[in-house]
mmCIF file of C-alpha atoms and ligand atoms in Angstrom:
data_model
loop_
_atom_site.group_PDB
_atom_site.id
_atom_site.type_symbol
_atom_site.label_atom_id
_atom_site.label_comp_id
_atom_site.label_asym_id
_atom_site.label_seq_id
_atom_site.Cartn_x
_atom_site.Cartn_y
_atom_site.Cartn_z
ATOM 1 C CA MET X 1 -0.025 0.170 -0.056
ATOM 2 C CA SER X 2 1.466 3.472 -0.770
ATOM 3 C CA ILE X 3 1.279 5.989 2.250
ATOM 4 C CA ARG X 4 -1.173 8.472 1.466
ATOM 5 C CA PRO X 5 0.088 12.309 2.384
ATOM 6 C CA ILE X 6 -1.022 14.002 6.014
ATOM 7 C CA TYR X 7 -4.262 15.375 5.707
ATOM 8 C CA LEU X 8 -3.869 19.072 6.586
ATOM 9 C CA ASP X 9 -6.799 20.775 4.707
ATOM 10 C CA CYS X 10 -9.832 20.736 6.933
ATOM 11 C CA HIS X 11 -11.004 23.785 5.894
ATOM 12 C CA ALA X 12 -12.220 21.916 2.555
ATOM 13 C CA THR X 13 -13.513 19.154 4.740
ATOM 14 C CA THR X 14 -13.061 16.977 7.288
ATOM 15 C CA PRO X 15 -13.248 12.990 7.560
ATOM 16 C CA VAL X 16 -16.628 11.799 9.039
ATOM 17 C CA ASP X 17 -15.788 10.718 12.926
ATOM 18 C CA GLU X 18 -16.469 7.287 13.874
ATOM 19 C CA ARG X 19 -19.174 7.934 16.474
ATOM 20 C CA VAL X 20 -20.531 10.190 13.787
ATOM 21 C CA ILE X 21 -21.095 7.290 11.555
ATOM 22 C CA ASN X 22 -21.970 4.805 14.306
ATOM 23 C CA ALA X 23 -25.025 7.587 14.909
ATOM 24 C CA MET X 24 -26.000 7.901 11.136
ATOM 25 C CA LEU X 25 -26.244 3.703 10.445
ATOM 26 C CA PRO X 26 -29.205 3.157 12.093
ATOM 27 C CA TYR X 27 -30.941 5.995 9.841
ATOM 28 C CA LEU X 28 -29.742 4.199 6.490
ATOM 29 C CA LYS X 29 -30.822 0.682 7.740
ATOM 30 C CA GLU X 30 -33.925 -0.126 9.818
ATOM 31 C CA HIS X 31 -35.243 3.987 10.664
ATOM 32 C CA PHE X 32 -35.100 4.639 6.770
ATOM 33 C CA GLY X 33 -38.946 6.123 6.650
ATOM 34 C CA ASN X 34 -39.762 9.463 5.969
ATOM 35 C CA PRO X 35 -40.051 12.059 8.332
ATOM 36 C CA ALA X 36 -42.695 13.074 6.896
ATOM 37 C CA SER X 37 -44.686 10.122 7.105
ATOM 38 C CA ILE X 38 -47.695 10.719 9.762
ATOM 39 C CA ASN X 39 -49.824 7.355 9.157
ATOM 40 C CA HIS X 40 -46.958 4.959 10.743
ATOM 41 C CA MET X 41 -44.035 3.641 13.248
ATOM 42 C CA TYR X 42 -41.510 4.574 10.238
ATOM 43 C CA GLY X 43 -42.091 8.055 10.039
ATOM 44 C CA TRP X 44 -42.244 8.428 13.276
ATOM 45 C CA GLU X 45 -38.786 7.392 14.250
ATOM 46 C CA ALA X 46 -37.255 9.292 11.673
ATOM 47 C CA GLU X 47 -39.665 12.475 12.757
ATOM 48 C CA ALA X 48 -38.210 11.831 16.478
ATOM 49 C CA ALA X 49 -34.622 11.792 15.051
ATOM 50 C CA VAL X 50 -34.851 14.508 13.197
ATOM 51 C CA LYS X 51 -36.566 16.724 16.233
ATOM 52 C CA LYS X 52 -34.060 15.084 18.417
ATOM 53 C CA SER X 53 -31.315 16.655 15.875
ATOM 54 C CA ARG X 54 -32.955 19.651 15.284
ATOM 55 C CA GLU X 55 -33.061 20.682 19.314
ATOM 56 C CA ILE X 56 -29.212 19.764 19.437
ATOM 57 C CA LEU X 57 -28.486 22.044 16.639
ATOM 58 C CA ALA X 58 -30.912 24.774 18.280
ATOM 59 C CA ASN X 59 -29.382 24.633 21.871
ATOM 60 C CA SER X 60 -25.717 24.695 20.325
ATOM 61 C CA ILE X 61 -26.477 28.224 18.929
ATOM 62 C CA ASN X 62 -29.084 29.366 21.787
ATOM 63 C CA ALA X 63 -31.500 29.494 19.200
ATOM 64 C CA THR X 64 -35.016 27.741 19.252
ATOM 65 C CA PRO X 65 -35.786 24.367 17.337
ATOM 66 C CA GLU X 66 -38.235 26.337 15.168
ATOM 67 C CA GLU X 67 -35.482 29.125 14.029
ATOM 68 C CA ILE X 68 -33.229 25.906 12.533
ATOM 69 C CA VAL X 69 -34.237 25.264 8.463
ATOM 70 C CA PHE X 70 -32.133 22.665 7.259
ATOM 71 C CA THR X 71 -30.676 22.900 3.728
ATOM 72 C CA SER X 72 -27.887 20.620 1.573
ATOM 73 C CA GLY X 73 -25.210 22.859 3.483
ATOM 74 C CA ALA X 74 -23.913 25.994 3.739
ATOM 75 C CA THR X 75 -23.889 27.352 0.230
ATOM 76 C CA GLU X 76 -27.481 26.750 -0.145
ATOM 77 C CA ALA X 77 -27.988 28.064 3.554
ATOM 78 C CA ASN X 78 -25.875 31.463 1.878
ATOM 79 C CA ASN X 79 -27.998 31.544 -0.959
ATOM 80 C CA LEU X 80 -31.910 31.429 1.359
ATOM 81 C CA ALA X 81 -30.931 33.736 3.606
ATOM 82 C CA ILE X 82 -29.718 36.502 0.836
ATOM 83 C CA LYS X 83 -31.638 36.078 -1.981
ATOM 84 C CA GLY X 84 -34.748 34.905 0.306
ATOM 85 C CA VAL X 85 -34.229 38.092 2.281
ATOM 86 C CA ALA X 86 -33.810 40.430 -0.677
ATOM 87 C CA GLU X 87 -37.091 38.983 -2.329
ATOM 88 C CA ALA X 88 -39.104 39.416 0.568
ATOM 89 C CA TYR X 89 -37.665 42.911 1.280
ATOM 90 C CA PHE X 90 -37.013 44.458 -2.063
ATOM 91 C CA GLN X 91 -39.626 47.056 -1.463
ATOM 92 C CA LYS X 92 -38.053 48.589 1.757
ATOM 93 C CA GLY X 93 -34.901 48.881 0.274
ATOM 94 C CA GLN X 94 -32.058 47.380 -2.067
ATOM 95 C CA HIS X 95 -28.937 47.859 -0.910
ATOM 96 C CA ILE X 96 -26.736 44.783 0.937
ATOM 97 C CA ILE X 97 -23.504 45.020 2.626
ATOM 98 C CA THR X 98 -20.906 42.280 2.650
ATOM 99 C CA VAL X 99 -17.072 42.068 2.719
ATOM 100 C CA VAL X 100 -14.680 41.050 -0.341
ATOM 101 C CA THR X 101 -13.227 38.040 1.726
ATOM 102 C CA GLU X 102 -16.172 36.451 2.125
ATOM 103 C CA HIS X 103 -17.011 32.887 0.609
ATOM 104 C CA ASN X 104 -18.286 32.489 -3.528
ATOM 105 C CA ALA X 105 -21.112 31.355 -1.912
ATOM 106 C CA VAL X 106 -21.847 34.885 -0.400
ATOM 107 C CA ILE X 107 -20.321 36.845 -2.714
ATOM 108 C CA ASP X 108 -21.759 35.301 -5.809
ATOM 109 C CA PRO X 109 -25.590 35.427 -4.600
ATOM 110 C CA CYS X 110 -24.617 38.968 -3.872
ATOM 111 C CA LYS X 111 -23.145 39.074 -7.718
ATOM 112 C CA TYR X 112 -26.226 37.773 -9.196
ATOM 113 C CA LEU X 113 -28.463 40.334 -7.038
ATOM 114 C CA GLN X 114 -26.659 43.105 -8.466
ATOM 115 C CA THR X 115 -27.887 41.729 -11.872
ATOM 116 C CA LEU X 116 -31.576 42.386 -10.487
ATOM 117 C CA GLY X 117 -30.764 45.777 -9.557
ATOM 118 C CA PHE X 118 -29.660 45.209 -5.934
ATOM 119 C CA GLU X 119 -27.065 47.441 -4.930
ATOM 120 C CA ILE X 120 -24.384 45.655 -2.915
ATOM 121 C CA THR X 121 -21.418 47.189 -0.842
ATOM 122 C CA PHE X 122 -18.413 45.123 -0.514
ATOM 123 C CA LEU X 123 -16.362 46.139 2.768
ATOM 124 C CA PRO X 124 -12.228 45.805 2.059
ATOM 125 C CA VAL X 125 -10.346 44.429 4.950
ATOM 126 C CA GLN X 126 -6.945 45.836 6.742
ATOM 127 C CA THR X 127 -4.031 44.093 6.151
ATOM 128 C CA ASP X 128 -5.056 41.934 8.978
ATOM 129 C CA GLY X 129 -8.347 40.184 7.541
ATOM 130 C CA LEU X 130 -10.331 42.194 9.628
ATOM 131 C CA ILE X 131 -13.092 44.430 8.766
ATOM 132 C CA ASN X 132 -12.972 48.065 9.995
ATOM 133 C CA LEU X 133 -16.286 48.832 12.039
ATOM 134 C CA ASN X 134 -16.336 52.648 11.371
ATOM 135 C CA GLU X 135 -16.597 51.488 8.027
ATOM 136 C CA LEU X 136 -19.200 49.404 8.362
ATOM 137 C CA GLU X 137 -21.183 51.987 10.089
ATOM 138 C CA LYS X 138 -20.428 54.494 7.317
ATOM 139 C CA SER X 139 -21.635 52.385 4.605
ATOM 140 C CA LEU X 140 -24.988 51.913 6.419
ATOM 141 C CA ARG X 141 -27.549 53.402 4.693
ATOM 142 C CA PRO X 142 -31.716 54.040 5.161
ATOM 143 C CA ASP X 143 -32.367 51.087 2.212
ATOM 144 C CA THR X 144 -30.083 48.938 3.723
ATOM 145 C CA ILE X 145 -31.858 45.763 4.409
ATOM 146 C CA LEU X 146 -28.859 42.833 5.146
ATOM 147 C CA VAL X 147 -25.552 43.130 6.556
ATOM 148 C CA SER X 148 -23.660 39.634 5.506
ATOM 149 C CA VAL X 149 -20.365 38.983 7.485
ATOM 150 C CA MET X 150 -18.546 35.447 8.044
ATOM 151 C CA ALA X 151 -17.864 34.454 11.286
ATOM 152 C CA ALA X 152 -14.651 33.001 10.472
ATOM 153 C CA ASN X 153 -12.866 33.245 7.073
ATOM 154 C CA ASN X 154 -12.095 30.030 5.161
ATOM 155 C CA GLU X 155 -8.492 30.496 3.865
ATOM 156 C CA ILE X 156 -7.270 32.618 6.644
ATOM 157 C CA GLY X 157 -9.409 31.430 9.275
ATOM 158 C CA VAL X 158 -9.544 35.593 10.701
ATOM 159 C CA LEU X 159 -12.370 36.125 13.271
ATOM 160 C CA GLN X 160 -14.488 39.032 12.500
ATOM 161 C CA PRO X 161 -16.210 40.723 15.977
ATOM 162 C CA LEU X 162 -19.494 39.464 15.322
ATOM 163 C CA ALA X 163 -21.171 40.894 18.673
ATOM 164 C CA GLU X 164 -19.950 44.126 17.760
ATOM 165 C CA ILE X 165 -20.845 43.792 14.201
ATOM 166 C CA GLY X 166 -24.218 42.599 15.746
ATOM 167 C CA GLU X 167 -24.747 45.509 17.564
ATOM 168 C CA ILE X 168 -24.479 48.217 14.878
ATOM 169 C CA CYS X 169 -26.997 46.432 12.796
ATOM 170 C CA ARG X 170 -29.215 45.928 15.424
ATOM 171 C CA GLU X 171 -29.220 49.871 16.571
ATOM 172 C CA ARG X 172 -30.211 50.629 12.856
ATOM 173 C CA ASN X 173 -32.693 47.582 12.442
ATOM 174 C CA VAL X 174 -30.857 46.111 9.510
ATOM 175 C CA PHE X 175 -30.877 41.965 9.646
ATOM 176 C CA LEU X 176 -27.065 40.624 10.129
ATOM 177 C CA HIS X 177 -26.354 37.202 8.451
ATOM 178 C CA THR X 178 -23.253 35.473 8.923
ATOM 179 C CA ASP X 179 -21.844 32.503 7.115
ATOM 180 C CA ALA X 180 -20.356 30.197 10.418
ATOM 181 C CA ALA X 181 -19.424 27.418 8.680
ATOM 182 C CA GLN X 182 -15.957 27.738 9.642
ATOM 183 C CA ALA X 183 -16.919 28.338 13.020
ATOM 184 C CA ILE X 184 -19.660 26.024 14.326
ATOM 185 C CA GLY X 185 -18.406 23.788 17.005
ATOM 186 C CA LYS X 186 -14.877 25.807 16.857
ATOM 187 C CA ILE X 187 -16.165 29.182 18.779
ATOM 188 C CA PRO X 188 -18.930 29.630 20.914
ATOM 189 C CA LEU X 189 -21.663 31.049 18.831
ATOM 190 C CA ASP X 190 -24.715 32.682 20.779
ATOM 191 C CA VAL X 191 -27.378 34.356 18.464
ATOM 192 C CA GLN X 192 -28.865 36.337 21.345
ATOM 193 C CA GLY X 193 -25.738 37.718 22.766
ATOM 194 C CA MET X 194 -24.066 38.127 19.111
ATOM 195 C CA LYS X 195 -27.924 40.257 17.791
ATOM 196 C CA ILE X 196 -27.502 37.380 14.661
ATOM 197 C CA ASP X 197 -30.597 37.005 12.766
ATOM 198 C CA MET X 198 -29.289 34.086 10.374
ATOM 199 C CA MET X 199 -26.661 31.958 10.213
ATOM 200 C CA SER X 200 -25.257 29.226 8.003
ATOM 201 C CA LEU X 201 -24.226 26.178 8.918
ATOM 202 C CA THR X 202 -22.893 22.795 7.505
ATOM 203 C CA ALA X 203 -22.010 19.754 9.006
ATOM 204 C CA HIS X 204 -18.617 18.571 6.508
ATOM 205 C CA LYS X 205 -16.380 20.717 8.192
ATOM 206 C CA ILE X 206 -16.679 19.324 11.477
ATOM 207 C CA TYR X 207 -16.509 15.918 10.733
ATOM 208 C CA GLY X 208 -19.674 15.478 10.198
ATOM 209 C CA PRO X 209 -21.549 14.115 5.999
ATOM 210 C CA LYS X 210 -21.367 15.915 3.243
ATOM 211 C CA GLY X 211 -24.586 17.335 1.956
ATOM 212 C CA ILE X 212 -26.477 18.826 5.370
ATOM 213 C CA GLY X 213 -26.316 21.927 6.630
ATOM 214 C CA ALA X 214 -28.766 24.444 8.337
ATOM 215 C CA LEU X 215 -29.674 27.790 7.827
ATOM 216 C CA TYR X 216 -31.041 29.822 11.501
ATOM 217 C CA VAL X 217 -33.727 32.020 10.886
ATOM 218 C CA ARG X 218 -34.916 34.904 13.929
ATOM 219 C CA ARG X 219 -38.279 34.186 14.838
ATOM 220 C CA ARG X 220 -38.646 36.587 16.839
ATOM 221 C CA HIS X 221 -37.664 40.206 18.289
ATOM 222 C CA PRO X 222 -36.945 40.691 14.701
ATOM 223 C CA ARG X 223 -38.677 38.258 12.856
ATOM 224 C CA VAL X 224 -36.887 37.587 9.757
ATOM 225 C CA GLN X 225 -39.360 36.908 6.978
ATOM 226 C CA LEU X 226 -37.898 34.721 3.826
ATOM 227 C CA ALA X 227 -38.759 33.998 0.646
ATOM 228 C CA ALA X 228 -38.362 30.377 -0.337
ATOM 229 C CA GLN X 229 -35.906 29.678 -3.125
ATOM 230 C CA GLN X 230 -37.088 25.835 -3.449
ATOM 231 C CA HIS X 231 -40.155 24.946 -3.787
ATOM 232 C CA GLY X 232 -42.278 21.708 -3.340
ATOM 233 C CA GLY X 233 -43.907 19.992 -0.364
ATOM 234 C CA GLY X 234 -43.571 22.955 1.716
ATOM 235 C CA HIS X 235 -41.014 21.078 4.298
ATOM 236 C CA GLU X 236 -39.194 23.301 7.095
ATOM 237 C CA ARG X 237 -42.330 26.260 7.679
ATOM 238 C CA GLY X 238 -42.200 26.206 3.874
ATOM 239 C CA MET X 239 -38.766 28.150 3.382
ATOM 240 C CA ARG X 240 -37.110 24.964 2.136
ATOM 241 C CA SER X 241 -38.880 21.839 0.279
ATOM 242 C CA GLY X 242 -37.443 18.389 0.149
ATOM 243 C CA THR X 243 -38.000 15.804 1.680
ATOM 244 C CA LEU X 244 -35.673 15.704 4.899
ATOM 245 C CA ALA X 245 -32.193 13.264 4.888
ATOM 246 C CA THR X 246 -32.749 12.211 8.733
ATOM 247 C CA ALA X 247 -29.076 9.696 8.731
ATOM 248 C CA GLN X 248 -27.154 13.066 6.840
ATOM 249 C CA ILE X 249 -29.729 15.555 9.979
ATOM 250 C CA VAL X 250 -28.902 12.690 12.741
ATOM 251 C CA GLY X 251 -24.950 12.958 11.802
ATOM 252 C CA PHE X 252 -25.069 16.482 11.432
ATOM 253 C CA ALA X 253 -26.017 16.965 15.173
ATOM 254 C CA LYS X 254 -24.146 13.989 16.365
ATOM 255 C CA ALA X 255 -20.655 15.921 15.319
ATOM 256 C CA THR X 256 -22.168 19.091 16.637
ATOM 257 C CA GLU X 257 -22.395 17.694 19.626
ATOM 258 C CA ILE X 258 -19.217 16.234 19.698
ATOM 259 C CA ALA X 259 -17.413 19.516 18.600
ATOM 260 C CA LEU X 260 -19.351 21.460 21.748
ATOM 261 C CA GLU X 261 -18.174 18.725 24.139
ATOM 262 C CA SER X 262 -14.581 18.616 23.298
ATOM 263 C CA GLN X 263 -14.181 22.396 22.265
ATOM 264 C CA GLU X 264 -11.720 23.789 24.687
ATOM 265 C CA SER X 265 -9.585 20.581 24.711
ATOM 266 C CA GLU X 266 -9.790 20.214 21.004
ATOM 267 C CA ASN X 267 -8.708 24.145 20.755
ATOM 268 C CA GLN X 268 -5.894 23.331 22.890
ATOM 269 C CA HIS X 269 -4.527 20.119 20.931
ATOM 270 C CA LEU X 270 -5.013 22.450 17.926
ATOM 271 C CA THR X 271 -3.281 25.412 18.802
ATOM 272 C CA LEU X 272 -0.079 23.060 20.138
ATOM 273 C CA LEU X 273 0.174 21.718 16.795
ATOM 274 C CA ARG X 274 -0.364 25.116 14.475
ATOM 275 C CA GLU X 275 2.295 26.659 16.636
ATOM 276 C CA ARG X 276 4.554 23.746 16.630
ATOM 277 C CA LEU X 277 4.572 24.037 13.193
ATOM 278 C CA TRP X 278 4.580 27.689 12.958
ATOM 279 C CA LYS X 279 7.813 27.610 15.227
ATOM 280 C CA GLN X 280 9.299 25.057 12.826
ATOM 281 C CA ILE X 281 8.077 26.642 9.095
ATOM 282 C CA SER X 282 8.954 30.526 10.871
ATOM 283 C CA GLN X 283 12.657 29.824 10.685
ATOM 284 C CA LEU X 284 12.842 30.744 6.711
ATOM 285 C CA GLU X 285 13.393 34.217 6.355
ATOM 286 C CA GLY X 286 10.765 35.783 3.783
ATOM 287 C CA ILE X 287 8.090 33.589 5.317
ATOM 288 C CA TYR X 288 4.542 35.274 6.300
ATOM 289 C CA LEU X 289 1.737 34.486 8.846
ATOM 290 C CA ASN X 290 -1.450 35.355 6.651
ATOM 291 C CA GLY X 291 -4.530 37.208 8.384
ATOM 292 C CA HIS X 292 -4.749 38.108 12.177
ATOM 293 C CA PRO X 293 -1.788 36.818 14.700
ATOM 294 C CA THR X 294 -4.613 35.872 17.080
ATOM 295 C CA GLN X 295 -8.298 36.548 15.878
ATOM 296 C CA ARG X 296 -8.200 33.425 14.327
ATOM 297 C CA LEU X 297 -9.246 30.057 14.035
ATOM 298 C CA THR X 298 -7.142 27.629 16.300
ATOM 299 C CA GLY X 299 -6.489 24.709 12.917
ATOM 300 C CA ASN X 300 -5.536 27.338 10.675
ATOM 301 C CA LEU X 301 -2.401 28.084 9.660
ATOM 302 C CA ASN X 302 -1.940 30.251 6.330
ATOM 303 C CA VAL X 303 1.610 31.103 5.312
ATOM 304 C CA SER X 304 3.076 32.742 2.273
ATOM 305 C CA VAL X 305 6.531 32.615 1.200
ATOM 306 C CA GLU X 306 8.819 34.340 -0.846
ATOM 307 C CA GLY X 307 11.205 33.844 -3.974
ATOM 308 C CA VAL X 308 9.367 30.281 -4.558
ATOM 309 C CA ASP X 309 7.126 29.887 -7.430
ATOM 310 C CA GLY X 310 3.753 28.416 -6.146
ATOM 311 C CA ALA X 311 2.611 25.771 -8.430
ATOM 312 C CA ALA X 312 6.063 23.943 -7.875
ATOM 313 C CA LEU X 313 5.661 24.646 -4.070
ATOM 314 C CA LEU X 314 2.563 22.943 -3.687
ATOM 315 C CA LEU X 315 4.441 20.300 -6.135
ATOM 316 C CA GLY X 316 7.126 19.725 -4.020
ATOM 317 C CA LEU X 317 5.104 19.492 -1.179
ATOM 318 C CA GLN X 318 1.966 16.922 -2.431
ATOM 319 C CA SER X 319 3.896 13.909 -1.712
ATOM 320 C CA VAL X 320 4.157 14.289 1.941
ATOM 321 C CA MET X 321 1.046 16.685 2.882
ATOM 322 C CA ALA X 322 -2.358 17.131 1.527
ATOM 323 C CA VAL X 323 -2.587 21.003 1.555
ATOM 324 C CA SER X 324 -4.437 24.433 -0.327
ATOM 325 C CA SER X 325 -2.715 27.108 -2.182
ATOM 326 C CA GLY X 326 -3.602 30.517 -2.987
ATOM 327 C CA ALA X 327 -4.897 29.751 -6.152
ATOM 328 C CA ALA X 328 -8.808 30.392 -5.880
ATOM 329 C CA CYS X 329 -10.117 26.835 -4.717
ATOM 330 C CA SER X 330 -12.508 26.491 -7.480
ATOM 331 C CA SER X 331 -9.954 24.553 -9.645
ATOM 332 C CA ALA X 332 -11.434 25.438 -12.959
ATOM 333 C CA THR X 333 -10.115 29.031 -12.507
ATOM 334 C CA THR X 334 -6.153 29.852 -11.821
ATOM 335 C CA ALA X 335 -6.799 33.171 -10.742
ATOM 336 C CA PRO X 336 -5.099 34.334 -6.976
ATOM 337 C CA SER X 337 -7.373 33.474 -4.160
ATOM 338 C CA HIS X 338 -9.392 37.182 -3.497
ATOM 339 C CA VAL X 339 -8.852 36.547 0.134
ATOM 340 C CA LEU X 340 -5.220 37.010 -0.159
ATOM 341 C CA THR X 341 -5.117 40.135 -2.413
ATOM 342 C CA ALA X 342 -7.485 41.619 -0.511
ATOM 343 C CA LEU X 343 -4.576 41.757 2.112
ATOM 344 C CA GLY X 344 -2.762 43.596 -0.192
ATOM 345 C CA HIS X 345 -0.285 40.435 -1.394
ATOM 346 C CA SER X 346 0.668 40.762 -5.098
ATOM 347 C CA GLU X 347 0.003 37.836 -7.491
ATOM 348 C CA LYS X 348 2.585 36.048 -7.258
ATOM 349 C CA LEU X 349 2.990 36.309 -3.384
ATOM 350 C CA ALA X 350 -0.514 35.285 -3.421
ATOM 351 C CA TYR X 351 0.479 32.114 -5.573
ATOM 352 C CA ALA X 352 3.439 31.054 -3.541
ATOM 353 C CA THR X 353 0.982 30.483 -0.466
ATOM 354 C CA VAL X 354 -0.480 27.549 1.411
ATOM 355 C CA ARG X 355 -3.249 26.741 3.842
ATOM 356 C CA PHE X 356 -2.670 24.472 6.525
ATOM 357 C CA GLY X 357 -5.708 23.182 7.996
ATOM 358 C CA ILE X 358 -5.610 21.248 11.004
ATOM 359 C CA GLY X 359 -7.510 18.948 12.357
ATOM 360 C CA ARG X 360 -8.767 16.342 15.213
ATOM 361 C CA PHE X 361 -6.817 13.589 14.043
ATOM 362 C CA ASN X 362 -3.611 15.054 13.432
ATOM 363 C CA THR X 363 -0.820 14.248 15.640
ATOM 364 C CA ILE X 364 2.765 15.907 16.923
ATOM 365 C CA GLU X 365 4.737 13.040 14.391
ATOM 366 C CA GLU X 366 2.772 14.669 11.459
ATOM 367 C CA ILE X 367 3.094 18.361 12.287
ATOM 368 C CA ASP X 368 6.987 17.415 12.273
ATOM 369 C CA ARG X 369 7.167 16.191 9.612
ATOM 370 C CA VAL X 370 5.282 18.274 7.680
ATOM 371 C CA GLY X 371 7.077 21.300 9.262
ATOM 372 C CA GLU X 372 10.379 19.145 8.079
ATOM 373 C CA HIS X 373 9.125 18.643 4.909
ATOM 374 C CA PHE X 374 7.846 22.068 4.533
ATOM 375 C CA VAL X 375 11.748 23.740 5.329
ATOM 376 C CA SER X 376 13.539 21.377 3.022
ATOM 377 C CA THR X 377 10.991 22.076 0.116
ATOM 378 C CA VAL X 378 11.188 25.475 0.537
ATOM 379 C CA HIS X 379 15.052 25.311 0.635
ATOM 380 C CA SER X 380 15.780 23.503 -2.465
ATOM 381 C CA LEU X 381 13.435 25.541 -4.897
ATOM 382 C CA ARG X 382 15.173 28.453 -4.014
ATOM 383 C CA LYS X 383 18.366 26.953 -4.217
ATOM 384 C CA GLN X 384 16.858 25.504 -7.838
ATOM 385 C CA GLY X 385 15.951 29.546 -9.000
ATOM 386 C CA LEU X 386 19.362 30.820 -7.691
ATOM 387 C CA LYS X 387 20.977 28.581 -10.318
ATOM 388 C CA VAL X 388 18.457 29.086 -12.987
ATOM 389 C CA ARG X 389 19.001 33.642 -12.355
ATOM 390 C CA SER X 390 23.256 32.670 -12.372
HETATM 391 C C1 PLP L 401 -17.258 25.177 3.203
HETATM 392 C C2 PLP L 401 -17.873 26.764 2.936
HETATM 393 C C3 PLP L 401 -18.958 27.008 2.633
HETATM 394 C C4 PLP L 401 -19.745 26.040 1.801
HETATM 395 O O1 PLP L 401 -20.426 25.020 2.611
HETATM 396 P P1 PLP L 401 -21.265 23.657 2.056
HETATM 397 O O2 PLP L 401 -21.560 23.023 2.906
HETATM 398 O O3 PLP L 401 -19.744 23.038 1.292
HETATM 399 O O4 PLP L 401 -22.048 24.179 0.806
HETATM 400 C C5 PLP L 401 -19.511 28.370 2.566
HETATM 401 N N1 PLP L 401 -18.818 28.804 3.586
HETATM 402 C C6 PLP L 401 -17.457 28.916 4.053
HETATM 403 C C7 PLP L 401 -17.144 30.058 4.941
HETATM 404 C C8 PLP L 401 -16.976 27.611 3.962
HETATM 405 O O5 PLP L 401 -16.295 27.497 4.801
#
């Protein structure tokens, strides 16, 4: 058997935790019923499992179960939140504020709304990846209906100050949506305390299955009305039709439960690994840490390296580690990442960027092996580069 590279791409997806798989299995096997079947036991069992999962997810963010709308993931949740509010409130206003470093699942629905006549403000970020709250305040207008700011960035791990943003939006009676795909389970999230009106969640970044997520939609103080983006049987109080994926939902709840239980110890573990890796590779000259040094996800390490070609670097690393580059993650295009250029990086430096997404199952031995190979790869590429130039 060939040795597989060490997996360090946990912002892209995570392996499914064994405990999650075990929780899901009965709902793929004997309890296979449709939760909407009200006339027999198969339906009731499935419905009970969905109900319990909904409660777990709601509790995890201090919401109520009726405020959870299951979706296929965070992409769909973002689309439902942004287009759903735009369609429901366009008579009130047609201005939306978001941030240049958002995931494409927020940027692209906003760009789509631009084609329909909505005005979108894309707030810039500072060199540490954080938005400037004064700029947010200045950009709010009487016709602003929505602010969408992500909780944790998927490339550089930066955590935006959600509670402060929530305060500003609530004061001005503007809805706040947050894409929390990278944040759920990893940092405390409280939709009441943080005054969040909509929150997108997904299971597969926290050791749950792919293809399941949720949108939290506030029901009171204030109530958010959404225009459905998918019509059919009227599931999820009409906001999202389609048969509920019982096993996926059970897995999502189990993954969330585990993440919350182990949040503190896991953050300690990830911090230790991350600092160990950074200590080793920061011995290199011309290496830069991207994103705020402390206000960030513990498992994220994003670095740019001077004097190497980005493609050659990734090629040199890939036998030992599975990491992401600074090129746009949709591999159809090879533009440099919009997040890195927003930090002020040149295209060349943006390409020579590596994102380490450290996760629950990584070990110290793996991190040491990764650090060692990274340093030797950069050294040898720089040496080759000198030869080519001389
Ligand atoms: C992964 C991710 C998404 C997309 O989530 P899916 O569940 O894969 O649709 C959206 N936003 C952020 C910040 C992400 O990291």
